[in-house]
CSV table of C-alpha atoms in Angstrom, one decimal:
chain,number,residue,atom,x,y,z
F,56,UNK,CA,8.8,35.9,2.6
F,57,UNK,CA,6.5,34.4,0.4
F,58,UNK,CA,3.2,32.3,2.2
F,59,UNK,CA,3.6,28.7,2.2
F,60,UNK,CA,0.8,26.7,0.5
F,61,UNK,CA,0.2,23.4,0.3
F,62,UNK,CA,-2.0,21.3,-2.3
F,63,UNK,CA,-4.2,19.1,-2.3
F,64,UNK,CA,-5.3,15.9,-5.1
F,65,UNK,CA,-6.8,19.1,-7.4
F,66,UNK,CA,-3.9,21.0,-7.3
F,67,UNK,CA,-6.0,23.3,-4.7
F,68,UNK,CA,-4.1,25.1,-2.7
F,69,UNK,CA,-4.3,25.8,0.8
F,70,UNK,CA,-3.4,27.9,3.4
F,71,UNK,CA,-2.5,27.6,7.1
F,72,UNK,CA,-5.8,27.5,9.0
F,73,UNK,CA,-6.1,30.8,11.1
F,74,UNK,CA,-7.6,29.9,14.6
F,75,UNK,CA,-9.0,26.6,15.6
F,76,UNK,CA,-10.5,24.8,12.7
F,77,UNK,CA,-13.9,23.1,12.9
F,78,UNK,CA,-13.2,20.0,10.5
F,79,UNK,CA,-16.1,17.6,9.2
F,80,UNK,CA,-14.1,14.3,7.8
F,81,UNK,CA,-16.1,12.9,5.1
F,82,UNK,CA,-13.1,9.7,5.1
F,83,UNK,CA,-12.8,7.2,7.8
F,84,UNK,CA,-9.1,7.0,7.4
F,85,UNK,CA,-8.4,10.2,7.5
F,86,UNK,CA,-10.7,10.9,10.5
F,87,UNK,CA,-8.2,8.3,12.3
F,88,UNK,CA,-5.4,10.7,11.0
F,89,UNK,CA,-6.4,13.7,12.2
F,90,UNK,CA,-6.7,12.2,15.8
F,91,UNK,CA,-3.4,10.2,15.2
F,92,UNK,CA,-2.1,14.3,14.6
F,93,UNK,CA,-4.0,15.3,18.2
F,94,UNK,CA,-6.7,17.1,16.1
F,95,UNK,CA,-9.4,15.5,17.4
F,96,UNK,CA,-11.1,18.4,19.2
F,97,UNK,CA,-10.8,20.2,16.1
F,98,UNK,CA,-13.2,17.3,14.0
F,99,UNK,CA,-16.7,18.4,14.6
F,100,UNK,CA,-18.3,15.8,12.2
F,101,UNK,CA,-18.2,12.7,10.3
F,102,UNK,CA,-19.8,10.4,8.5
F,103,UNK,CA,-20.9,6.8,10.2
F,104,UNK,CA,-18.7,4.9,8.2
F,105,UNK,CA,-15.6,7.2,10.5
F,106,UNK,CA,-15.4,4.4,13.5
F,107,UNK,CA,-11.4,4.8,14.6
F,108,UNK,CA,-10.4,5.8,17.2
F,109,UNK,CA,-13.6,5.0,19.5
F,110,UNK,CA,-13.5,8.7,20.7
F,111,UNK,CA,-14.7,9.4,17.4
F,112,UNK,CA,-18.0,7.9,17.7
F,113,UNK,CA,-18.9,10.4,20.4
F,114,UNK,CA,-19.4,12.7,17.6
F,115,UNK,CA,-22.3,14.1,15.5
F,116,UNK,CA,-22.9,12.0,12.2
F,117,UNK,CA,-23.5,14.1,8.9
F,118,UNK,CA,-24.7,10.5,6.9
F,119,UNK,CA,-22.6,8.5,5.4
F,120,UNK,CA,-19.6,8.4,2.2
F,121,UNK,CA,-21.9,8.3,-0.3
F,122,UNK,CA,-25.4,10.5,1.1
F,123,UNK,CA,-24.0,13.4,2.8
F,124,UNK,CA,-27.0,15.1,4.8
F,125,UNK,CA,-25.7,18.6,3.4
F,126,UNK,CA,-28.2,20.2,6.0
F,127,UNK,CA,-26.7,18.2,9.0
F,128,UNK,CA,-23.3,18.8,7.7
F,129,UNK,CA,-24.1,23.0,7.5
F,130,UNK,CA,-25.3,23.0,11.3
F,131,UNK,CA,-21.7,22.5,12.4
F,132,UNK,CA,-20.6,25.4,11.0
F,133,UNK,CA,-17.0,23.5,9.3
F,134,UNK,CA,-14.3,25.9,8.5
F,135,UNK,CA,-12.9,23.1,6.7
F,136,UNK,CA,-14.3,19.7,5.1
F,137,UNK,CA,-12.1,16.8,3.9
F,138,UNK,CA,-13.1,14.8,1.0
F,139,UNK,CA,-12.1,11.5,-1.1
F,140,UNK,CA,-12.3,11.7,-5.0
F,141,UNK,CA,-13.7,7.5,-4.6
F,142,UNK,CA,-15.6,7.8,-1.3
F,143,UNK,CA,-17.5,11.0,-2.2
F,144,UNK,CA,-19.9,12.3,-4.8
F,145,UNK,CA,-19.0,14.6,-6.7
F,146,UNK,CA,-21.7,17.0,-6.8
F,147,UNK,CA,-22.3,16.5,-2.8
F,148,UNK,CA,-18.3,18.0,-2.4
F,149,UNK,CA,-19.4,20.9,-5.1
F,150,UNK,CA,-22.3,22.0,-2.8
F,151,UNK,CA,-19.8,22.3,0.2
F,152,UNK,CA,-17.4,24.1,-1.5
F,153,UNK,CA,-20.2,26.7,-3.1
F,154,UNK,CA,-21.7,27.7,0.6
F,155,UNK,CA,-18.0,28.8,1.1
F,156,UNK,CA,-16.3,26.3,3.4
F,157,UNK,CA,-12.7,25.1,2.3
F,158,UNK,CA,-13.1,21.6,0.9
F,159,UNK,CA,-9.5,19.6,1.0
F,160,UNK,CA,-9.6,17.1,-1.8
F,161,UNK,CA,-7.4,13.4,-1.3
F,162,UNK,CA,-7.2,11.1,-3.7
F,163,UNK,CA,-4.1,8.8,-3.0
F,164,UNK,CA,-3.2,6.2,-5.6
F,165,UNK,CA,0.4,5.4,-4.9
F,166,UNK,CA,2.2,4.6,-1.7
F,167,UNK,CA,3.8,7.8,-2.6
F,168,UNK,CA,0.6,9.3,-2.2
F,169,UNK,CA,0.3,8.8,1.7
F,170,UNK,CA,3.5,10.9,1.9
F,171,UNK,CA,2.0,14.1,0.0
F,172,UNK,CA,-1.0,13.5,2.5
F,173,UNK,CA,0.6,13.7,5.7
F,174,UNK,CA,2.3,16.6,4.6
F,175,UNK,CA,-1.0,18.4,3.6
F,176,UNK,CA,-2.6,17.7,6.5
F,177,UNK,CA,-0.1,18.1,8.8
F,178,UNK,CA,0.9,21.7,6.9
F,179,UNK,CA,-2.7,23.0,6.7
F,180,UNK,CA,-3.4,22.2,10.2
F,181,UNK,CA,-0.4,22.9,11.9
F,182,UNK,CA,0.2,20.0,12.8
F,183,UNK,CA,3.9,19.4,10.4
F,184,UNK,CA,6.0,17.9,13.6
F,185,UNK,CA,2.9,14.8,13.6
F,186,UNK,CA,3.0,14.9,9.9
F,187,UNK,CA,7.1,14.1,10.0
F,188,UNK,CA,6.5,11.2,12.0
F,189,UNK,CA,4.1,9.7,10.5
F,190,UNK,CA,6.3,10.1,6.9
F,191,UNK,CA,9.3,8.8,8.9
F,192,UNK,CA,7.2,5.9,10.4
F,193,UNK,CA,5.2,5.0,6.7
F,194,UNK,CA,8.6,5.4,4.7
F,195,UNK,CA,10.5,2.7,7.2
F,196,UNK,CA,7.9,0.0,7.3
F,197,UNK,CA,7.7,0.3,3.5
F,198,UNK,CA,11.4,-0.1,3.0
F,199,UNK,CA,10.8,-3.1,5.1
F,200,UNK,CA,7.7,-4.4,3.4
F,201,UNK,CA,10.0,-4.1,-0.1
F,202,UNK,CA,12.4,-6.0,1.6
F,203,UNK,CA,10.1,-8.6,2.7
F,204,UNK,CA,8.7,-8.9,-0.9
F,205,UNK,CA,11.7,-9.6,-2.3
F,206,UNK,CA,12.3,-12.5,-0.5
F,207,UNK,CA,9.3,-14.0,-1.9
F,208,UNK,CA,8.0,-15.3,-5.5
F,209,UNK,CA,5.4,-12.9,-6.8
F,210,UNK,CA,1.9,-13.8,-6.9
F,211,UNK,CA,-1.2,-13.0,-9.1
F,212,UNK,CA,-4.1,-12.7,-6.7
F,213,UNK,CA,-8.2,-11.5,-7.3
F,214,UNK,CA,-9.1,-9.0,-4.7
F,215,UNK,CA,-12.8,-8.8,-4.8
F,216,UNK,CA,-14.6,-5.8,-3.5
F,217,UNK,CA,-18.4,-6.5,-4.7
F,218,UNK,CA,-20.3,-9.2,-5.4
F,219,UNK,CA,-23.7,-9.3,-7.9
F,220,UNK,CA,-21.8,-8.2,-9.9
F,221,UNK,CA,-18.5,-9.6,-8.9
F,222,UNK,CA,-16.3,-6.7,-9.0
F,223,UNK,CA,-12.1,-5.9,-8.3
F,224,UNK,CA,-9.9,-3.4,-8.3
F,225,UNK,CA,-7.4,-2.3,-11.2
F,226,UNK,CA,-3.8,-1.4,-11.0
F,227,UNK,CA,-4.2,2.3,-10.6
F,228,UNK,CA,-6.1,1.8,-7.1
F,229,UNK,CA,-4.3,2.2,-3.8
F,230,UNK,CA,-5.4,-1.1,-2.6
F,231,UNK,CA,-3.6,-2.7,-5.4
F,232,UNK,CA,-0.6,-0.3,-4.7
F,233,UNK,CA,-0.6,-2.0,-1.3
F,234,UNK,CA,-0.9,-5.1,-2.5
F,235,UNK,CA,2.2,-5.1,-4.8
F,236,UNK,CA,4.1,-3.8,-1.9
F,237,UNK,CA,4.1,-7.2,-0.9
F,238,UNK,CA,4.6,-8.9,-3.7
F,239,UNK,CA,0.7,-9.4,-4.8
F,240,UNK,CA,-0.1,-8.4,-8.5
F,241,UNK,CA,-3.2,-7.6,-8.6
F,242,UNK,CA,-5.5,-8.7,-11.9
F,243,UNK,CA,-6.2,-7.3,-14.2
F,244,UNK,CA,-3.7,-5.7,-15.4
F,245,UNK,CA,-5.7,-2.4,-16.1
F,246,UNK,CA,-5.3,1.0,-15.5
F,247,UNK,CA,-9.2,1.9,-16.0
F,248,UNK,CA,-12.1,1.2,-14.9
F,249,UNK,CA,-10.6,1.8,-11.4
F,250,UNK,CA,-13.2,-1.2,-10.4
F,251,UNK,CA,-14.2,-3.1,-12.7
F,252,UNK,CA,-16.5,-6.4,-13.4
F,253,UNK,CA,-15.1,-9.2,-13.0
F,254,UNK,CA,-15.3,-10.9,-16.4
F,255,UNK,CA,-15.9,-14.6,-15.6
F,256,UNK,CA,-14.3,-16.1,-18.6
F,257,UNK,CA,-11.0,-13.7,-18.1
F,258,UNK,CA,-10.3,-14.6,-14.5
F,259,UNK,CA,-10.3,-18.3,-15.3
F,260,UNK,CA,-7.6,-18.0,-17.7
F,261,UNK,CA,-5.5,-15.3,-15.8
F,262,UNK,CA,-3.7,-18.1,-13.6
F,263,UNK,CA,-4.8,-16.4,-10.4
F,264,UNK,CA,-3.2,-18.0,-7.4
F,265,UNK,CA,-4.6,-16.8,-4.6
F,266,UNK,CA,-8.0,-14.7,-3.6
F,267,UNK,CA,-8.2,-12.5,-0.9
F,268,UNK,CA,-12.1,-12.0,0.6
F,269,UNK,CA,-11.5,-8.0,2.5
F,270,UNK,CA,-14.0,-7.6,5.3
F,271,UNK,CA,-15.3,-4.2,3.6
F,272,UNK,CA,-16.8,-2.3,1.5
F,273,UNK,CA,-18.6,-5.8,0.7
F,274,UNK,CA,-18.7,-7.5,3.7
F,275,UNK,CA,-17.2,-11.0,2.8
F,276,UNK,CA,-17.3,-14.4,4.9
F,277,UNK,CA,-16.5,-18.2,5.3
F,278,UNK,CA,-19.6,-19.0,2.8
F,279,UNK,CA,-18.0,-16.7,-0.3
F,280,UNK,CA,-15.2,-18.8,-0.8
F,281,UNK,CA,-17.0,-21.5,-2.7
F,282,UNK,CA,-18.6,-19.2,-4.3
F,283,UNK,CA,-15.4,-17.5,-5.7
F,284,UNK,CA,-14.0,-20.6,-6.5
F,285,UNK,CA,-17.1,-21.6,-8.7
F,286,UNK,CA,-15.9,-18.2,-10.7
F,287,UNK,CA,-12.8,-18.8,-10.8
F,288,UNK,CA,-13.8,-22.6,-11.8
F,289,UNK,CA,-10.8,-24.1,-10.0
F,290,UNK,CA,-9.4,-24.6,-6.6
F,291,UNK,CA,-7.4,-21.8,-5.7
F,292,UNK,CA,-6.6,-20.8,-1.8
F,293,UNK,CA,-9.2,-18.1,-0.6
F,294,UNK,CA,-8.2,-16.2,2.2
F,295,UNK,CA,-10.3,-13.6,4.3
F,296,UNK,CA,-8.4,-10.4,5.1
F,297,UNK,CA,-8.8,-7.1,7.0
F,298,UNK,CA,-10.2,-4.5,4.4
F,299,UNK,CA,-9.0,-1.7,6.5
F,300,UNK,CA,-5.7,-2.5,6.9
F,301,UNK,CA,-5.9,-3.0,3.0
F,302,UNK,CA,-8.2,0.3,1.7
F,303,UNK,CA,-7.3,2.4,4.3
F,304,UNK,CA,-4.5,5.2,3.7
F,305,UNK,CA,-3.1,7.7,6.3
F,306,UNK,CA,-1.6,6.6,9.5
F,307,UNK,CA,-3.6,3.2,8.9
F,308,UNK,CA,-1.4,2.4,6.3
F,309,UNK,CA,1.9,2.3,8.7
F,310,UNK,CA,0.3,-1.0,10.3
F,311,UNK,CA,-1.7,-2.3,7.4
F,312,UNK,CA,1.9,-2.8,5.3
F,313,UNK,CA,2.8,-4.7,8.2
F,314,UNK,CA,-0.1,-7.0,8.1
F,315,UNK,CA,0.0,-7.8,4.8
F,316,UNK,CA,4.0,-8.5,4.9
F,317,UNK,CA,2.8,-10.7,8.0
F,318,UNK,CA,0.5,-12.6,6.2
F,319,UNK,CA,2.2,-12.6,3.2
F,320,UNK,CA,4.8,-14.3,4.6
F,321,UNK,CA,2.2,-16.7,6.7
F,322,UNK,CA,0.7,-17.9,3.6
F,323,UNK,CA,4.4,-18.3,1.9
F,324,UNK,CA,5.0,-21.0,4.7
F,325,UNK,CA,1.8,-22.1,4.8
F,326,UNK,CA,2.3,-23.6,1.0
């Protein structure tokens, strides 16, 4: 019979994990997963962006996303260490994988995405009966979310996710894959740069009708919304929204479609 392998963003394949696994998570959402799949005694790391569940924060930091401490992260001895093709450098994840441990590369774009990434993790770590759930679960609420969507005229909406420079995301980002589940287009209507610079002149001509302020990776409040309706350089509701339920993929993703179809439909009534 031949071995089942599964792959990861790289087209990497990987094979069940042979005793217990000592995992470093190097991706908050997908720390969350793992103990949403009962592997938490199995993670032996993370970095100190990984906050969900609260159990997690019991264990040993290895830096954070972007400055791995490669010498911290060695000391635990990780059979396995899983990375995001966004949230991690490059050359960091290439000096894991050369001291021998298996490196799992994610990189989800598309709701579909999510799917393929239960199923990796949940194959890889034995763990396929959590992994089913969580597709069953993810694939409902999204049929839902769809549904809700419909119901609703679309919207163009900014999502800033940097200021100095004001920065956004393009289409071929998960967060704007999230948002269109909903009904939010996301502008512009790009493919690449993943994140680009807000061009001030652009926006004010793309009829945006609604910003959304996310509460990470730039921490935004109250006193931005002037300030993104001087860019913009006309009224336009601003509304502050939960970044994770927004960024985060995995089992985050279940409940952060149904905040967003909550609040899209709050802010439908609300007009």
């Amino acid at each position: 019979m031949a071995e089942t392998l599964w792959y990861d963003a790289l087209g990497v394949p990987h094979r069940r994990a042979q005793g217990t696994p000592r995992i470093v998570s190097l991706v908050p959402s997908l720390t969350e997963t793992l103990f949403a799949f009962s592997l938490g005694e199995a993670v032996v790391g993370r970095t100190g962006f990984c906050i969900h569940p609260s159990e997690v924060r019991d264990l040993p930091k290895v830096g954070g996303t972007k400055d791995v401490r490669l010498e911290r992260l060695f000391a635990l001895e990780p059979t396995h260490v899983i990375v995001n093709v966004d949230e991690n450098r490059r050359e960091q994840v290439e000096a894991i994988a050369a001291a021998g441990i298996e490196v799992i590369v994610t990189h989800p774009c598309r709701l579909e995405d999510n799917v393929a990434l239960f199923r990796l993790l949940g194959g890889v770590f034995d763990r396929e009966e959590a992994a089913d759930y969580a597709v069953q679960a993810f694939e409902s609420v999204l049929e839902l979310v769809r549904t809700v969507a419909a119901s609703l005229p679309q919207e163009r909406v900014l999502y800033p996710i940097w200021r100095e420079p004001w920065m956004t995301v393009a289409r071929s980002t998960w967060i704007s894959a999230m948002l269109e589940a909903v009904g939010w287009q996301t502008w512009p209507v790009i493919e690449e740069p993943r994140y680009p610079v807000i061009d001030g002149t652009a926006v004010r001509q793309a009829g945006i009708a609604r910003v959304l302020l996310p509460s990470e990776p730039y921490r935004f409040g109250k006193a931005h919304a002037e300030e993104v309706r001087r860019l913009l350089g006309t009224e336009v509701p601003v509304t502050l929204v939960d970044g994770e339920m927004i960024s985060w993929y995995g089992t985050r993703a279940i409940s952060g479609l149904c905040y967003l179809a909550a609040l899209r439909q709050d802010l439908a009534a609300d007009r």
